[in-house]
mmCIF file of C-alpha atoms in Angstrom:
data_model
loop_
_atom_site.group_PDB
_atom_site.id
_atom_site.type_symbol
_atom_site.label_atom_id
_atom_site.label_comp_id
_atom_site.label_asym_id
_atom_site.label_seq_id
_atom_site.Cartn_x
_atom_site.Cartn_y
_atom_site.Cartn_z
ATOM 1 C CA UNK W 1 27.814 60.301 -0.707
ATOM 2 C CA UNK W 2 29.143 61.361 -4.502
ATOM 3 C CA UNK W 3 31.800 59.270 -5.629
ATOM 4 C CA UNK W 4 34.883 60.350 -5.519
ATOM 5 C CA UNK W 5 36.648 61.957 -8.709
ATOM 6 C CA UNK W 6 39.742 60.310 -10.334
ATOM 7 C CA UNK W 7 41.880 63.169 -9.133
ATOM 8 C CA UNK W 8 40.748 63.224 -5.859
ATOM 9 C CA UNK W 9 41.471 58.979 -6.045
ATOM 10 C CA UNK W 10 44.961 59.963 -7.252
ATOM 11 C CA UNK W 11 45.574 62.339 -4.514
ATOM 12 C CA UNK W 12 44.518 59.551 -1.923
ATOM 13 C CA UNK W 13 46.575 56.959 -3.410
ATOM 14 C CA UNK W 14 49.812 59.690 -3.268
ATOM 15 C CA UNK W 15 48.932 60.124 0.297
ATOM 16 C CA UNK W 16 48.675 56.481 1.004
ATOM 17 C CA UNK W 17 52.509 56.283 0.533
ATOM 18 C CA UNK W 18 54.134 52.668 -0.240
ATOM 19 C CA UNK W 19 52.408 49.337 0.802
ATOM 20 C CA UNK W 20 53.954 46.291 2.113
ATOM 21 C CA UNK W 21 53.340 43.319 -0.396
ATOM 22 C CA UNK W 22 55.121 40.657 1.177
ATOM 23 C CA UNK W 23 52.993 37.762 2.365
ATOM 24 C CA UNK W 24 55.954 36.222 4.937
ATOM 25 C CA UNK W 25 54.219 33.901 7.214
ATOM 26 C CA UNK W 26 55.262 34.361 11.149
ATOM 27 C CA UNK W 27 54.183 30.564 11.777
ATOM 28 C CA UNK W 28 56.107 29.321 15.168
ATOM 29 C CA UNK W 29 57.716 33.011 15.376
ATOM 30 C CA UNK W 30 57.392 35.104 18.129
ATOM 31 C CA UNK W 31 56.923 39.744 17.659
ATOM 32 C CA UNK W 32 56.887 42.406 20.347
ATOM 33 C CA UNK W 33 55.068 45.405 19.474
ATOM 34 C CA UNK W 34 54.964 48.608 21.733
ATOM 35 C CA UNK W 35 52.665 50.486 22.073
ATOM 36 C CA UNK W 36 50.240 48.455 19.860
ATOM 37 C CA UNK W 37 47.405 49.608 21.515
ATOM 38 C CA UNK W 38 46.440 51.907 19.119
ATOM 39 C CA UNK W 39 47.428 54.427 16.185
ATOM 40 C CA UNK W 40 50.196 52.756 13.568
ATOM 41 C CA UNK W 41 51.313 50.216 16.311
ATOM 42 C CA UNK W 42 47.826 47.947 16.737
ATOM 43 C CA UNK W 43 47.704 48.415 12.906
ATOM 44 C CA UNK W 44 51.239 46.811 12.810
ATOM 45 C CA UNK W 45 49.832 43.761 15.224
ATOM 46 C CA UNK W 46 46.762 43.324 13.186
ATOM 47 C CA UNK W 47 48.947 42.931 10.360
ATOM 48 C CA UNK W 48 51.185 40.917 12.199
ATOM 49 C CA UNK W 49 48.618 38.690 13.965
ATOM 50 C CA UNK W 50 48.139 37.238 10.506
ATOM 51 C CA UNK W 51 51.096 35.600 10.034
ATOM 52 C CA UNK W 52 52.026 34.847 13.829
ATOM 53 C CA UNK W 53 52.586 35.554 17.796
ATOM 54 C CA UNK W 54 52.253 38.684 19.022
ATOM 55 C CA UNK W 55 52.991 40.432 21.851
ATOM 56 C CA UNK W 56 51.334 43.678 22.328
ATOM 57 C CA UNK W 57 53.855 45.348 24.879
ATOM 58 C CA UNK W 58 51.414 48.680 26.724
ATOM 59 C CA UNK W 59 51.034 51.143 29.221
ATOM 60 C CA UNK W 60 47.747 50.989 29.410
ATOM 61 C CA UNK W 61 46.207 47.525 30.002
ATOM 62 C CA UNK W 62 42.445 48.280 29.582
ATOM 63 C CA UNK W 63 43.074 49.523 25.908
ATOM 64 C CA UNK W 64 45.338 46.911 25.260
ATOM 65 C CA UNK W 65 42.851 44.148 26.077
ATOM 66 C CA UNK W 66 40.266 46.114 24.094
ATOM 67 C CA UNK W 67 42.707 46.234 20.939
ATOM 68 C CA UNK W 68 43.871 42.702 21.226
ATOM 69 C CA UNK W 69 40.436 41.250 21.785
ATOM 70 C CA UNK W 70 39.527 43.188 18.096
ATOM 71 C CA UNK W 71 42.626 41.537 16.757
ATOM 72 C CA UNK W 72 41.915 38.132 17.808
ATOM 73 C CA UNK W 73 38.511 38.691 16.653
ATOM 74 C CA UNK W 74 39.367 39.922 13.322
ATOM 75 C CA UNK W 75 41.979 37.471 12.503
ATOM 76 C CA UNK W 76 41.148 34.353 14.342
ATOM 77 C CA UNK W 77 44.731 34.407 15.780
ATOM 78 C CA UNK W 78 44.332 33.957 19.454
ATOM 79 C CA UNK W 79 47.894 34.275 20.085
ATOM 80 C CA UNK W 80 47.892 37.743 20.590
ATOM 81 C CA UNK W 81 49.294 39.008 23.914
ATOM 82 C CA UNK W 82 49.054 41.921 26.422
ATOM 83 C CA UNK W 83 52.037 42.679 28.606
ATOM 84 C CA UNK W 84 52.412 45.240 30.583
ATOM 85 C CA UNK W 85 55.174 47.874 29.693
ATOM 86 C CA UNK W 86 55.573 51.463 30.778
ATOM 87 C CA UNK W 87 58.723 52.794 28.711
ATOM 88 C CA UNK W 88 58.906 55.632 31.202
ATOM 89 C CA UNK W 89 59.876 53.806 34.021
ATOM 90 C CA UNK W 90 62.919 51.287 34.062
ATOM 91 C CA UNK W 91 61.481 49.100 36.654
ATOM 92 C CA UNK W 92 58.605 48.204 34.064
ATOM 93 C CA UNK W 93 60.806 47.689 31.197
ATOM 94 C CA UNK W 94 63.243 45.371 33.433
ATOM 95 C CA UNK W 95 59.747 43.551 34.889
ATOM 96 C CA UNK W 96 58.337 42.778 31.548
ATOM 97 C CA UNK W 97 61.493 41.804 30.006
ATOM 98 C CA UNK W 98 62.100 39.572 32.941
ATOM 99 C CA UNK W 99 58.361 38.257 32.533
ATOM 100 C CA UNK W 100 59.377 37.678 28.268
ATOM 101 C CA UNK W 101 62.234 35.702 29.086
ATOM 102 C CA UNK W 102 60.521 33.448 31.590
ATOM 103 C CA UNK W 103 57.941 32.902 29.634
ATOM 104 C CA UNK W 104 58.946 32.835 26.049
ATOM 105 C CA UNK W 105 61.491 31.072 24.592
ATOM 106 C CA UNK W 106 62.507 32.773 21.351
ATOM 107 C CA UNK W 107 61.999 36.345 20.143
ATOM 108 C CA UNK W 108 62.488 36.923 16.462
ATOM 109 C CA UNK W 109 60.989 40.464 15.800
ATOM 110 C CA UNK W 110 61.132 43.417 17.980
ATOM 111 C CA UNK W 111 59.109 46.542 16.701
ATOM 112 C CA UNK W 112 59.964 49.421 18.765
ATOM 113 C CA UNK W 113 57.073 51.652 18.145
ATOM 114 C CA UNK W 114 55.839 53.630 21.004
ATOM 115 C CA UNK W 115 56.579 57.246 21.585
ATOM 116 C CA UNK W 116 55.399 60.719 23.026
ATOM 117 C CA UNK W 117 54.886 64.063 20.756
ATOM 118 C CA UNK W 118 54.871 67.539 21.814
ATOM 119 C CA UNK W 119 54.704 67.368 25.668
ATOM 120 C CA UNK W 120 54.982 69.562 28.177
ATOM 121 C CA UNK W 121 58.268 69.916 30.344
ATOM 122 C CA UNK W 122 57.932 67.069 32.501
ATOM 123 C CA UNK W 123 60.453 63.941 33.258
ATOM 124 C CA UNK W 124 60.162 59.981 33.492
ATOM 125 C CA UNK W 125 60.310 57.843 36.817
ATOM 126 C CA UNK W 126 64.070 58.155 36.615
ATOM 127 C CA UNK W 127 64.385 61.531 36.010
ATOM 128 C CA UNK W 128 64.536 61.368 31.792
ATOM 129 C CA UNK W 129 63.344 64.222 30.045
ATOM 130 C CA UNK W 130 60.044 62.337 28.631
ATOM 131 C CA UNK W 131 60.621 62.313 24.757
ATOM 132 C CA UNK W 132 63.833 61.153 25.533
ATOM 133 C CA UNK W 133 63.065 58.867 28.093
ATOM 134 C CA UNK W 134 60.780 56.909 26.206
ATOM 135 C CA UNK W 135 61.111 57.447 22.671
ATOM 136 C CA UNK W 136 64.721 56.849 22.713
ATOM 137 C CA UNK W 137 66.854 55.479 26.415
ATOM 138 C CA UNK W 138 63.167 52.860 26.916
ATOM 139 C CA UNK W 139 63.258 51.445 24.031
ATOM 140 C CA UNK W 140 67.139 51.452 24.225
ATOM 141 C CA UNK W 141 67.122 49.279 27.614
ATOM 142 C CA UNK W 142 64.518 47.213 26.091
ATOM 143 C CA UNK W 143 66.413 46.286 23.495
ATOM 144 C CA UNK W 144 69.586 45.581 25.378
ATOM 145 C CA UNK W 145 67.653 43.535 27.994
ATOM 146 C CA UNK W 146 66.405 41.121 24.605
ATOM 147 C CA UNK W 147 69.382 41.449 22.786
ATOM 148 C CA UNK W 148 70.483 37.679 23.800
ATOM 149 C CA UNK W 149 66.842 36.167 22.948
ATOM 150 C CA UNK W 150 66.903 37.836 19.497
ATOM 151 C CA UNK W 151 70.294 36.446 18.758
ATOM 152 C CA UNK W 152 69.395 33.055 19.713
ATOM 153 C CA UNK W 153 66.483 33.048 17.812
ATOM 154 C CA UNK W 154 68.234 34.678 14.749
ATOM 155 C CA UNK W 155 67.413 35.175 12.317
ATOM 156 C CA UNK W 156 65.817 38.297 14.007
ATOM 157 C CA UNK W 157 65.002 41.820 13.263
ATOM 158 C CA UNK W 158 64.797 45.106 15.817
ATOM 159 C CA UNK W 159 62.188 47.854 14.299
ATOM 160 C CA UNK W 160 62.807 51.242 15.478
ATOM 161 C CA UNK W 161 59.920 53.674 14.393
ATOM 162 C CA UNK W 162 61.731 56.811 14.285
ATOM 163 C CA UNK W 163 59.998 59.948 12.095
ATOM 164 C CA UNK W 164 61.259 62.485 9.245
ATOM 165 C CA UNK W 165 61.144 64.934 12.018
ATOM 166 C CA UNK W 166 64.499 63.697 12.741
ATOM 167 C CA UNK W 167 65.727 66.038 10.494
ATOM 168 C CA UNK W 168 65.188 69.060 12.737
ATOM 169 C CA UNK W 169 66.918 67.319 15.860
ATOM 170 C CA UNK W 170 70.398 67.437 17.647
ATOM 171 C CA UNK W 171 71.845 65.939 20.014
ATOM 172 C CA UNK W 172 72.375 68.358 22.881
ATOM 173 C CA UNK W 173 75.007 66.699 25.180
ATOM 174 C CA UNK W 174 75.067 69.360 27.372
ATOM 175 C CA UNK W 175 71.319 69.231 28.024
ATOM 176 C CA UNK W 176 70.140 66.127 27.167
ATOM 177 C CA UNK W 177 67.469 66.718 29.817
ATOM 178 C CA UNK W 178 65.814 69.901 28.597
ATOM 179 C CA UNK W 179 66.598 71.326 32.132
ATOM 180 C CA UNK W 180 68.499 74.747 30.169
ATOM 181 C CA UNK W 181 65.964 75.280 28.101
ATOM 182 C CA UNK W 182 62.949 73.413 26.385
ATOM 183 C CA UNK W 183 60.872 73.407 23.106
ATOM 184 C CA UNK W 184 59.025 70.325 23.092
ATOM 185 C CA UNK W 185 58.594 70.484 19.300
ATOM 186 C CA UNK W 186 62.372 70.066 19.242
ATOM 187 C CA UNK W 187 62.808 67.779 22.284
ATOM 188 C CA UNK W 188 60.216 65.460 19.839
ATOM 189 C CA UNK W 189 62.752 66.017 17.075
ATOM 190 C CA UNK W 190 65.302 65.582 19.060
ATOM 191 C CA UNK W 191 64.456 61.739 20.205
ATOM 192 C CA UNK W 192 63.886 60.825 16.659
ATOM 193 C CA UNK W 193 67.250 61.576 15.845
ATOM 194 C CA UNK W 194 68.427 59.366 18.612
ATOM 195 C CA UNK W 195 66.097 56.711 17.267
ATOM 196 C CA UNK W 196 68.339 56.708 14.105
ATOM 197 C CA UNK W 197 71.641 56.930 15.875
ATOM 198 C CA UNK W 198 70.791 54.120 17.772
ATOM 199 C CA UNK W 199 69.869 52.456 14.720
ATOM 200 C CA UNK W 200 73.071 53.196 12.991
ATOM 201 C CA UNK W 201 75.162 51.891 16.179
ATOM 202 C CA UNK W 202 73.610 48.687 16.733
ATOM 203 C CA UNK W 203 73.633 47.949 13.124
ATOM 204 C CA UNK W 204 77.329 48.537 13.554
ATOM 205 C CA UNK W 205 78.089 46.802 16.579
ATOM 206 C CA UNK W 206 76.155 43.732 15.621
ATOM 207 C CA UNK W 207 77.757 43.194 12.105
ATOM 208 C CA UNK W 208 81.306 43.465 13.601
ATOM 209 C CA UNK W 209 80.163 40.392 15.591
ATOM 210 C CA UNK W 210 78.496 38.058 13.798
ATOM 211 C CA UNK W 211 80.195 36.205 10.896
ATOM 212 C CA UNK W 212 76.910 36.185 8.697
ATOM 213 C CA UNK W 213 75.083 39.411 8.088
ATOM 214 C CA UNK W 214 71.688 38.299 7.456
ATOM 215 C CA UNK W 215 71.599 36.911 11.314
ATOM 216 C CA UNK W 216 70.741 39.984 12.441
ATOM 217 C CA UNK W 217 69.164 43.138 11.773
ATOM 218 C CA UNK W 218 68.185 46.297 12.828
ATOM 219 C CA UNK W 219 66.382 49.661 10.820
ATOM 220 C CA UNK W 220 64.860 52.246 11.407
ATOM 221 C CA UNK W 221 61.584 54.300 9.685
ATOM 222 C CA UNK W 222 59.465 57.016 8.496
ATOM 223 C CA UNK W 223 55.731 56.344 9.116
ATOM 224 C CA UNK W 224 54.690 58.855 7.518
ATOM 225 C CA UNK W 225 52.777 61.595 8.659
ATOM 226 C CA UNK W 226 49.322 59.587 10.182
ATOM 227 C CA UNK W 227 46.112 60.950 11.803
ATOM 228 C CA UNK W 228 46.817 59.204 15.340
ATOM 229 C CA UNK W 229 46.320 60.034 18.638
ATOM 230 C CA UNK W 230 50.782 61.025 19.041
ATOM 231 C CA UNK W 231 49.600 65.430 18.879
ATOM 232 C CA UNK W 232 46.851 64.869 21.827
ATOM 233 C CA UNK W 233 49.197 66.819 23.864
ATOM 234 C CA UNK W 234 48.780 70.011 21.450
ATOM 235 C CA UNK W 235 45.284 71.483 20.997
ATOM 236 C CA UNK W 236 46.820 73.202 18.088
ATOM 237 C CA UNK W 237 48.362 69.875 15.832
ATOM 238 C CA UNK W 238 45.021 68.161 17.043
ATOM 239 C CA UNK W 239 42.789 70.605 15.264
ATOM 240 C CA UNK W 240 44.961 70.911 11.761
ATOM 241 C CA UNK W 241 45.115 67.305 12.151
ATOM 242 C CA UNK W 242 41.230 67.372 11.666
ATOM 243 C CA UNK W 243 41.253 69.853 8.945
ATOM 244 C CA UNK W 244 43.691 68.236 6.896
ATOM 245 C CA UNK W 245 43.180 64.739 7.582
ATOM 246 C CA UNK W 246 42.304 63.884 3.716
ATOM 247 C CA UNK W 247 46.031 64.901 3.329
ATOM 248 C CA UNK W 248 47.332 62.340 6.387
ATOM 249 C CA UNK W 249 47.310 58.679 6.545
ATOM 250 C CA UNK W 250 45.617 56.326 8.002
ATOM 251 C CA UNK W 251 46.771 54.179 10.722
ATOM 252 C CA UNK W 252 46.777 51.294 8.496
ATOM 253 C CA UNK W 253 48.532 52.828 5.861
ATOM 254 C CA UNK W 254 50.860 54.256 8.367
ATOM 255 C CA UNK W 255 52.023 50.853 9.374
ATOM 256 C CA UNK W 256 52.908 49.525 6.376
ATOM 257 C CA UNK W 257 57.004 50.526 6.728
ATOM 258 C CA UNK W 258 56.870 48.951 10.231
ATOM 259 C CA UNK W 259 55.383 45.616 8.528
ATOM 260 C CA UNK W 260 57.762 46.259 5.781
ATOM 261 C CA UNK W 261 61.242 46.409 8.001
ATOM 262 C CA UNK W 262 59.388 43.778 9.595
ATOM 263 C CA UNK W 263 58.525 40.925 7.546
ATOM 264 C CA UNK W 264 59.691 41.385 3.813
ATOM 265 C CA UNK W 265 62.181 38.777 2.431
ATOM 266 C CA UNK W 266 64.315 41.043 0.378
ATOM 267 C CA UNK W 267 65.597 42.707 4.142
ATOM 268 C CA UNK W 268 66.573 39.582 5.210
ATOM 269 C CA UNK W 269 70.215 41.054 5.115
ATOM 270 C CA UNK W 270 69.647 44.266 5.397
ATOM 271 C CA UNK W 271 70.671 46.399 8.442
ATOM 272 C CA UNK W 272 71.274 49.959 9.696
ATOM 273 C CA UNK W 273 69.395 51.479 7.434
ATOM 274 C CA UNK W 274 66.365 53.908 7.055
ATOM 275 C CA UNK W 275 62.684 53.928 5.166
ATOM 276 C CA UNK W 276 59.632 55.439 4.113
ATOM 277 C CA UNK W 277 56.903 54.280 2.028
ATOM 278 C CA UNK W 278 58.593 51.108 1.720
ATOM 279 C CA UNK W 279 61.918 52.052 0.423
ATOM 280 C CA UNK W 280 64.950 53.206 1.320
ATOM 281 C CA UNK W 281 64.804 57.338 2.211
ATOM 282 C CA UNK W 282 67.612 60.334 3.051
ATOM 283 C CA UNK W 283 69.109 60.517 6.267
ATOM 284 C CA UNK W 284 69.986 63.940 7.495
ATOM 285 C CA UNK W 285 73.615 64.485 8.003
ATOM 286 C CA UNK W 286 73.276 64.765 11.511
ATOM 287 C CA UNK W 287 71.417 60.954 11.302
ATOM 288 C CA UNK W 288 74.732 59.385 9.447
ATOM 289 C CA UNK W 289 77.448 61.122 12.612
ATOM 290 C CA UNK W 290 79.162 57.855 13.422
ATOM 291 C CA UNK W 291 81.155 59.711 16.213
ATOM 292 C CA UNK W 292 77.935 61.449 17.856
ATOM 293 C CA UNK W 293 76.170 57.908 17.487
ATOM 294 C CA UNK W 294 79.348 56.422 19.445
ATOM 295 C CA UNK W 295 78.718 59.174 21.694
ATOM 296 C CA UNK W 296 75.175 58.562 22.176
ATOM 297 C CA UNK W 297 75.429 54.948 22.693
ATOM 298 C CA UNK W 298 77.810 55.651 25.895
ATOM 299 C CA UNK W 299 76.147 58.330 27.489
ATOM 300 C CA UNK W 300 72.915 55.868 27.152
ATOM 301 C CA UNK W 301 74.453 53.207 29.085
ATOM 302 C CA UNK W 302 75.743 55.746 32.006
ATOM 303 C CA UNK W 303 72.792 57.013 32.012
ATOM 304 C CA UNK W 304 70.758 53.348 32.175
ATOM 305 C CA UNK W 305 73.346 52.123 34.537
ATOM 306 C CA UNK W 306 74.024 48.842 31.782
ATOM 307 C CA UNK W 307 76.978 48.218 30.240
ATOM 308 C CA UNK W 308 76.231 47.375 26.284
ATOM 309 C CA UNK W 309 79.721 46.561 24.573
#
């Protein structure tokens, strides 16, 4: 092949975005992943496998196994874990949770990466509208069902991978469900808006109870847009995602914000914020509604059956 020309190196490194530079070791710490099967999450736990335990928290088993085999493999770290975890059912989310805490002792980074794109109109086990269901109320039970773990193993972090799409969502109280009427462009949208609400409120909630700020964190992020497997469910996103995948990231360099909120030392006290490329980025108005987030944060609970105060 010719070699590339400097401009065409420049454009690539533009594209690339921010990388994560921090070398924080993980030694005797404990990280959930979900979804780290494949895409920007099993780039995340390869990265993480480096420095510690990992947890690799999946739907699908047989592709876990696969990816965590590669890690261990690659990195020599055999403390790399499958669980089993299907965010569109509660009864999963409360079994594997139940499974953590019997098994684990301390839990000092959650990464709250899976998520659906562009499905068609269907609903969870419990009757969630699916981006919804999983990209925001799954990972939102999961969470809560932790919460205790990560304080006592503080300090801890929560990683919620939310998307610049977020800009083009609302909250629609009155159909949070789709059932009205449904684009599943904007339901996608939709559930990364909530991702950043629910950012914003346990960020708030959390600091109002703890006495030292850096116990504690949680942010959300922009990966980026990445040439994964998330637009399988549109033929059309699939095939521009071919044609312009010079102009996407990679998986690995789409993982380098989650590693970032994840690991780097100078976020030690930082919480309830949001990045891209490794540094703090805009939040759309409708991101920074305190009252909708309030909102958002109650409806969850009724609608989880949990009561979060």
């Amino acid at each position: 092949p010719r070699p590339l020309s400097a401009a065409t190196l420049s454009c690539r490194r533009y594209v690339a975005g921010g990388q994560c530079k921090s070398t924080a070791k993980l030694e005797g710490k404990v990280a959930i992943i979900t979804g780290a099967n494949t895409g920007i999450g099993k780039e995340t736990a390869r990265d993480l496998a480096r420095r510690g335990k990992v947890i690799v928290a999946c739907r699908d088993i047989a592709k876990a196994e696969a990816a965590a085999t590669e890690i261990r493999a690659e990195t020599g770290n055999q403390q790399v874990i499958v669980k089993k975890l299907d965010l569109a059912d509660t009864k999963s989310i409360r079994e594997f949770a139940e499974k953590f805490l019997a098994e684990e002792k301390e839990l000092h980074i959650l990464i709250n990466n899976a998520g659906v794109m562009l499905c068609p109109y269907s609903k969870t086990a419990d009757g969630f509208e699916m981006h919804l269901g999983v990209n925001h109320l799954g990972h939102f039970l999961l969470t809560f069902l932790l919460l205790e773990c990560l304080k006592q193993s503080a300090p801890a972090r929560i990683v919620n991978v939310s998307s610049l799409a977020h800009h083009g969502g609302r909250i629609r109280f009155h159909d949070l469900h789709g059932e009205k009427s449904y684009n599943r462009g904007l339901a996608y949208c939709h559930s990364k808006l909530a991702n950043v609400l629910f950012t914003r409120e346990l960020a708030r909630r959390l600091q109002g109870k703890s006495q030292r700020r850096a116990e504690f964190t949680a942010n959300a992020l922009h990966p980026g847009s990445v040439h994964s497997e998330l637009v399988r469910h549109s033929f059309v996103m699939t095939w521009l995602w071919k044609i312009f995948s010079f102009f996407l990231k990679t998986p690995q360099e789409g993982a380098q914000t989650s590693v970032y909120c994840a690991v780097a030392e100078e976020l030690d006290s930082v919480t309830g914020q949001y990045f891209s490329d490794c540094q703090p980025a805009y939040v759309s108005p409708r991101g920074r509604d305190d009252e909708t987030a309030k909102k958002l944060w109650s409806v969850s609970c009724e609608l989880l059956g949990i009561q979060w105060d």
